[in-house]
């Protein structure tokens, strides 16, 4: 079984059953639909347009991974109900979730376009309380009915905090703090923070005490400092003032028992934990590189959870500031974090529009943390390998729709993957500059082929399985590992021995083009490469360039040889799909409506092409006529396709893999 090559590697799954358990015969896969896959992924009956295509040739059969926690637009506020059976996420709208299944129960839109400033439960979880900074709203959690609403007394409430029981709220604007009774919708008392700007607010669970992160007038700047002020919220009396704190304290939160608190600076990412009774600092630590995105404290006050711009969640011991664990949670900044009441589970939200539930030790649920960028199928065993932008790989049992293996394989995103013919092995390419060969039937570590500072864009394995060709890119500067244009580095096409794992030849080196894809023809004697200038055809045995032709604005992404080994379909920008003679480059046909194609593949009948596009469609095409046969609307934009018999898999930007049956 594969082992990762870095200390970050986490083996989360063991091999449940291998080939003997797969209900695969030849090239045909029997997909056994889990009875609840629709319930898990859809809060209400899904639109027919995503289930069945126009002409009933395409049917959505399953979803691998977990798209249950999808909140369009990043969610900056999260909350659990007291019994942890429900959760709330708030951004441009508010969603209520069932935590046991991740099912969306309902959602609420703001009356006017806005963004969630505060969010929580009241009355033992039966009511939902929220504010967009202009008004407070209270809804019935079971029915969704609006119970009451009222406007704040300031034009805009810039800072809002809710008590843990949802019965009290604080709002802050400038130097004015207002204390609210949520149950009655009335202001209890206002008070002035004297000569300080309100930067952050927190209330104890019972709403009796408040912490205010403040900045003194005129203190803003490099050497400015602020205070953390402890208030009697009901009387508006300042109880304690802790000097010398960061002036940009954007985060402050009490533990549920009110004995401890955490505070954090957004810009410096410095975090401190406090003994609220004495005002003593328990510990201080630097939470991440870059700006701190989110911060919370556990119900027992022993741990803190922080989210950074790198997509990592970090769990801390607040008594000493020690990092307990860190793991990749999202494909972008972590915008919200929350503990449930017993601190057994965590909830995180990311700029990637994903919400994820985690056990307290950080072990993820099924699926990738970020978008799927590579797919490969094992034709002999009916298995699927998926690779993600965060470097994880998952081996799937396609018959049962479950994970067999899940591990962190690369330090960079997985850009390409392919199984080796007649072997229980696969090879993966990554932007971390490595190729790795994984043997799924043994415990051996992967064979790693290094390329130095080069980034792998694409790979192809010869039909015999003896050779591998790669498209690589060498950035001009080692920090420029996200290069998208050839002007920033040098592109090469390299040939490797699959048996020895060594590079045997470099066919092409050019600073004017970026090679985006490579593929063998059906008999393995030719290799086609696509680049920002056009196409090239190579002799596999010698690396001799046999032909080349230009595309007006380049050829990006995938191409496929037709079964005759001569004609090739590829994407010419800006025209879309074009059918060419690979020996001459002559355009034989141009297909209308294909400018949005991101990936393409042939079905096993050799006469039908399947494509996915940035327009969120999966389409079937007749190769001989270029006529569109059918189309279905995708749940998410997809970047890659894999075909296994009459089944098509799409690797989606929303971290899932959609499974379609073709009739």
XYZ file of C-alpha atoms in Angstrom, residues 146-560:
415
model
C -39.587 35.170 10.591
C -40.564 35.808 14.215
C -39.308 39.344 14.783
C -36.924 41.939 13.462
C -35.714 45.350 14.554
C -33.220 47.943 13.404
C -30.168 49.045 15.316
C -29.973 52.663 16.431
C -26.793 53.290 14.433
C -26.601 53.514 10.657
C -24.310 50.542 10.621
C -23.407 48.141 13.434
C -19.823 47.317 12.529
C -19.209 44.836 15.335
C -21.781 42.436 16.822
C -21.462 39.624 19.367
C -24.130 37.194 20.583
C -24.229 35.471 23.944
C -23.842 31.693 23.870
C -27.521 31.162 24.708
C -28.625 33.620 22.020
C -30.590 35.824 24.425
C -28.289 38.870 24.448
C -26.286 40.808 21.880
C -23.707 43.569 21.809
C -23.290 45.944 18.893
C -20.457 48.395 18.454
C -20.089 51.411 16.183
C -17.241 53.858 16.694
C -17.040 54.395 20.443
C -20.645 53.401 21.216
C -21.587 49.934 22.481
C -25.223 48.863 22.758
C -26.615 45.947 24.769
C -29.695 44.168 23.377
C -32.355 41.769 24.626
C -32.791 39.354 21.713
C -35.945 37.717 23.071
C -37.839 41.016 23.261
C -36.004 42.889 20.507
C -35.222 45.912 22.681
C -32.104 47.780 23.750
C -31.181 47.236 27.391
C -28.523 49.905 27.707
C -25.898 51.816 25.713
C -22.498 52.794 27.010
C -19.518 54.743 25.732
C -16.044 53.249 25.467
C -14.677 56.741 26.183
C -11.688 57.492 23.930
C -11.465 54.136 22.197
C -12.609 52.681 18.930
C -14.410 49.339 19.235
C -12.487 46.704 17.236
C -14.019 43.426 18.500
C -16.685 42.186 20.920
C -17.475 39.038 22.922
C -20.172 38.046 25.402
C -20.166 35.276 27.985
C -22.652 32.440 27.468
C -25.107 34.011 29.938
C -24.641 37.489 28.467
C -23.584 39.079 31.757
C -19.993 40.043 30.938
C -18.367 41.448 27.815
C -14.864 41.708 26.392
C -14.115 44.623 24.089
C -10.998 44.883 21.973
C -10.311 48.587 21.600
C -7.893 51.039 20.021
C -7.193 54.457 21.498
C -7.648 57.552 19.365
C -4.496 58.434 17.469
C -2.790 55.152 18.273
C -3.178 53.559 14.882
C 0.174 52.889 13.207
C 3.308 50.864 13.474
C 3.782 51.240 17.216
C 0.153 51.598 18.209
C -1.348 49.557 21.036
C -4.800 48.857 22.340
C -6.634 47.368 25.265
C -8.884 44.490 26.153
C -11.666 45.780 28.398
C -13.847 43.605 30.634
C -17.349 45.016 31.210
C -20.357 44.251 33.314
C -22.688 44.063 30.316
C -25.935 44.541 32.221
C -24.806 47.683 34.064
C -22.353 49.021 31.474
C -19.586 49.208 34.104
C -15.915 48.772 33.173
C -14.504 46.027 35.408
C -10.923 45.766 34.140
C -8.649 47.213 31.473
C -5.738 45.156 30.165
C -3.184 47.404 28.501
C -0.613 46.762 25.810
C -2.711 44.589 23.554
C -2.659 44.718 19.762
C -4.548 47.693 18.345
C -6.033 45.572 15.585
C -7.546 42.855 17.804
C -10.069 41.527 15.327
C -10.926 38.352 17.233
C -11.965 37.881 20.849
C -14.015 35.064 22.341
C -14.917 33.683 25.780
C -14.859 30.021 26.660
C -18.432 28.893 27.490
C -17.746 28.959 31.238
C -16.431 32.530 30.966
C -13.159 31.743 32.764
C -10.864 31.953 29.767
C -10.703 33.937 26.556
C -8.645 34.133 23.379
C -7.835 37.212 21.334
C -6.067 37.574 18.027
C -4.668 40.203 15.693
C -5.700 39.815 12.076
C -2.657 41.552 10.610
C 0.115 40.104 12.774
C -1.612 36.738 13.417
C -0.507 36.918 17.070
C -2.868 35.133 19.459
C -3.110 35.282 23.260
C -5.087 33.293 25.815
C -6.284 34.856 29.061
C -7.407 34.082 32.572
C -10.462 36.309 32.668
C -10.615 36.398 36.474
C -7.111 37.816 36.912
C -6.415 39.296 33.486
C -3.193 37.281 33.343
C -1.855 36.146 29.996
C -1.720 32.351 29.889
C 0.188 32.101 26.625
C 0.950 33.975 23.425
C 1.842 32.506 20.043
C 2.074 33.244 16.343
C -0.788 31.441 14.624
C 0.205 31.517 10.946
C 2.096 33.326 8.231
C 0.011 36.082 6.715
C -3.248 37.391 8.106
C -5.232 35.438 10.682
C -8.613 34.539 9.178
C -10.580 32.962 12.046
C -10.262 31.999 15.711
C -12.354 30.220 18.363
C -11.969 28.470 21.748
C -13.222 25.049 22.840
C -16.058 24.514 25.297
C -13.671 23.486 28.098
C -11.354 26.424 27.414
C -8.398 24.092 26.878
C -7.928 24.404 23.120
C -8.132 27.068 20.451
C -8.720 26.585 16.750
C -7.350 29.021 14.187
C -7.708 29.288 10.428
C -5.069 30.756 8.167
C -4.769 32.068 4.617
C -3.003 28.830 3.602
C -6.135 26.692 4.099
C -4.693 25.051 7.220
C -6.565 24.495 10.469
C -4.365 24.626 13.573
C -5.361 23.266 16.970
C -3.623 24.848 19.998
C -3.156 24.151 23.710
C -4.171 27.528 25.153
C -2.388 26.970 28.475
C 1.069 26.971 26.884
C 0.470 28.035 23.269
C 1.637 24.676 21.897
C 0.538 23.520 18.463
C -1.332 20.214 18.912
C -2.023 19.470 15.257
C -2.428 21.118 11.876
C -4.060 19.827 8.720
C -5.090 20.996 5.281
C -8.769 21.842 5.436
C -9.532 24.052 2.451
C -8.221 25.125 -0.909
C -8.082 28.755 0.219
C -8.269 30.903 3.365
C -10.229 29.438 6.297
C -12.931 32.047 6.856
C -14.804 30.542 9.811
C -14.296 27.987 12.625
C -16.467 26.616 15.429
C -16.466 23.932 18.149
C -19.636 22.077 19.044
C -20.675 22.110 22.701
C -18.784 18.954 23.696
C -15.751 19.881 21.528
C -15.864 16.458 19.872
C -16.274 17.933 16.423
C -15.138 21.040 14.602
C -16.677 22.954 11.744
C -14.692 25.049 9.297
C -15.619 27.240 6.341
C -13.333 28.311 3.533
C -13.004 30.823 0.766
C -13.400 27.778 -1.524
C -17.141 27.801 -0.616
C -16.805 24.540 1.326
C -17.922 23.767 4.881
C -16.308 20.721 6.473
C -17.025 18.807 9.666
C -14.030 17.289 11.442
C -13.469 15.036 14.426
C -11.541 16.902 17.119
C -8.279 15.236 16.035
C -8.586 16.650 12.530
C -9.318 13.414 10.667
C -11.316 14.394 7.566
C -14.458 12.872 6.141
C -14.463 11.185 2.744
C -13.420 13.179 -0.262
C -10.789 15.749 -1.158
C -10.271 18.997 0.748
C -9.944 20.945 -2.520
C -10.850 20.673 -6.178
C -10.168 17.488 -8.167
C -7.579 18.074 -10.891
C -6.734 14.560 -12.119
C -8.550 11.242 -12.666
C -7.352 7.828 -13.800
C -9.167 4.499 -14.210
C -7.879 0.973 -13.655
C -9.498 -0.899 -16.546
C -8.650 -4.341 -15.163
C -9.899 -3.822 -11.606
C -12.568 -1.174 -12.078
C -10.946 1.276 -9.666
C -10.675 5.047 -9.874
C -7.768 7.221 -8.723
C -8.401 10.901 -8.071
C -5.869 13.644 -7.358
C -6.538 17.027 -5.810
C -5.067 20.528 -5.948
C -3.909 20.053 -2.344
C -1.783 16.995 -3.202
C -4.076 14.261 -1.854
C -4.839 11.018 -3.696
C -7.864 8.781 -3.213
C -8.331 5.269 -4.571
C -12.046 4.517 -5.017
C -14.053 1.327 -5.208
C -16.316 2.366 -8.076
C -18.767 -0.476 -7.477
C -19.487 0.468 -3.873
C -18.746 4.195 -4.238
C -16.384 4.279 -1.261
C -12.754 5.052 -0.518
C -10.195 2.265 -0.416
C -7.196 4.493 0.286
C -6.786 8.164 1.104
C -3.376 9.737 1.616
C -1.336 12.914 1.207
C 0.863 12.080 -1.756
C 2.478 15.294 -2.971
C 3.553 18.633 -1.576
C 1.958 20.352 -4.559
C -1.194 19.857 -6.575
C -1.715 16.635 -8.523
C -1.764 17.653 -12.184
C -2.009 14.286 -13.946
C -2.464 10.571 -13.195
C -2.558 7.310 -15.142
C -2.596 3.589 -14.351
C 0.160 1.408 -15.789
C -1.201 -1.289 -18.135
C -1.537 -4.813 -16.688
C -0.300 -3.669 -13.265
C -1.932 -2.624 -9.995
C 0.135 0.554 -10.134
C -0.419 4.155 -11.072
C 1.852 7.100 -11.769
C 1.051 10.647 -10.651
C 2.561 14.004 -11.575
C 2.634 17.082 -9.411
C 3.549 20.744 -9.374
C 6.006 19.845 -6.592
C 8.401 18.573 -9.284
C 7.973 14.838 -8.719
C 6.534 11.828 -10.466
C 5.519 8.993 -8.141
C 4.693 5.376 -8.931
C 2.263 3.753 -6.487
C 1.912 -0.015 -6.093
C -1.491 -0.691 -4.519
C -0.873 -4.393 -3.876
C 2.226 -4.009 -1.701
C 3.473 -2.001 1.269
C 6.405 -0.548 -0.654
C 7.048 3.169 -0.574
C 6.382 4.906 -3.894
C 9.155 5.181 -6.461
C 9.848 8.893 -6.811
C 11.282 10.446 -9.962
C 12.694 13.899 -9.345
C 12.756 16.747 -11.832
C 14.458 19.396 -9.722
C 12.616 22.684 -9.877
C 10.439 21.691 -12.795
C 6.650 21.563 -12.574
C 4.827 18.658 -14.189
C 1.812 19.710 -16.237
C 0.868 16.436 -17.894
C 1.960 12.822 -18.323
C 1.105 9.939 -20.624
C 1.971 6.250 -20.386
C 2.651 4.268 -23.561
C 0.173 1.462 -24.378
C 2.897 -1.089 -23.565
C 3.523 0.531 -20.177
C 7.286 0.769 -20.764
C 7.590 4.501 -21.388
C 6.288 7.729 -19.891
C 6.289 11.128 -21.541
C 5.832 14.331 -19.509
C 5.209 18.008 -20.133
C 7.271 20.050 -17.683
C 7.970 23.674 -16.956
C 11.020 25.288 -15.338
C 10.197 28.676 -13.764
C 12.756 31.449 -14.077
C 12.626 31.916 -10.308
C 12.050 29.172 -7.700
C 9.315 31.227 -6.040
C 7.353 31.407 -9.277
C 5.822 27.961 -8.995
C 2.396 29.126 -10.156
C 3.527 30.260 -13.581
C 0.898 30.368 -16.285
C 2.859 31.837 -19.177
C 5.915 30.538 -20.959
C 7.569 33.955 -20.758
C 8.334 33.178 -17.103
C 10.296 29.990 -17.737
C 11.211 27.155 -20.068
C 8.959 24.315 -21.244
C 10.249 20.807 -22.031
C 8.966 17.432 -23.169
C 10.782 14.601 -21.397
C 10.844 10.846 -22.057
C 11.218 8.376 -19.168
C 11.802 4.667 -18.744
C 8.876 3.318 -16.727
C 10.925 0.353 -15.523
C 14.009 2.256 -14.379
C 12.395 5.598 -13.445
C 15.056 7.630 -15.217
C 14.767 10.324 -17.843
C 16.144 9.020 -21.126
C 15.651 12.028 -23.369
C 14.466 15.626 -23.587
C 12.847 16.241 -26.937
C 11.879 19.858 -26.720
C 12.970 22.958 -24.841
C 11.419 26.305 -25.604
C 10.881 29.627 -23.837
C 8.217 30.685 -26.310
C 5.652 27.966 -25.589
C 4.087 26.271 -22.589
C 3.349 22.583 -23.171
C -0.070 21.845 -21.692
C -0.673 18.186 -22.616
C 1.014 15.089 -24.076
C -0.554 11.840 -25.324
C 0.379 8.669 -27.199
C -1.425 7.495 -30.309
C -3.220 4.108 -30.003
C -0.225 1.969 -31.052
C 2.308 3.966 -29.038
C 4.498 4.961 -32.014
C 3.615 8.655 -31.958
C 3.277 11.341 -29.283
C 1.189 14.471 -29.681
C 1.910 17.584 -27.615
C -0.248 20.673 -27.269
C 1.204 24.040 -26.365
C 0.522 27.758 -26.378
C 1.619 27.898 -29.999
C -0.176 24.882 -31.381
C 0.555 21.168 -31.832
C 3.552 18.945 -32.499
C 3.716 15.284 -33.530
C 6.749 13.267 -32.407
C 8.184 9.874 -33.203
C 8.174 8.001 -29.887
C 11.256 5.877 -30.620
C 13.558 8.742 -31.599
C 11.941 11.966 -30.387
C 12.005 13.298 -33.948
C 9.432 15.999 -34.644
C 7.340 14.713 -37.526
C 4.943 17.624 -37.905
C 3.796 20.795 -36.243
C 1.053 23.306 -36.849
C -0.103 26.512 -35.255
C -3.328 27.371 -33.486
C -4.344 31.024 -33.717
C -4.244 31.584 -29.957
C -2.702 28.307 -28.826
C -3.918 24.844 -27.915
C -4.826 24.459 -24.277
C -5.787 21.363 -22.321
C -6.518 17.919 -23.602
C -6.644 16.304 -26.994
C -7.557 12.785 -28.112
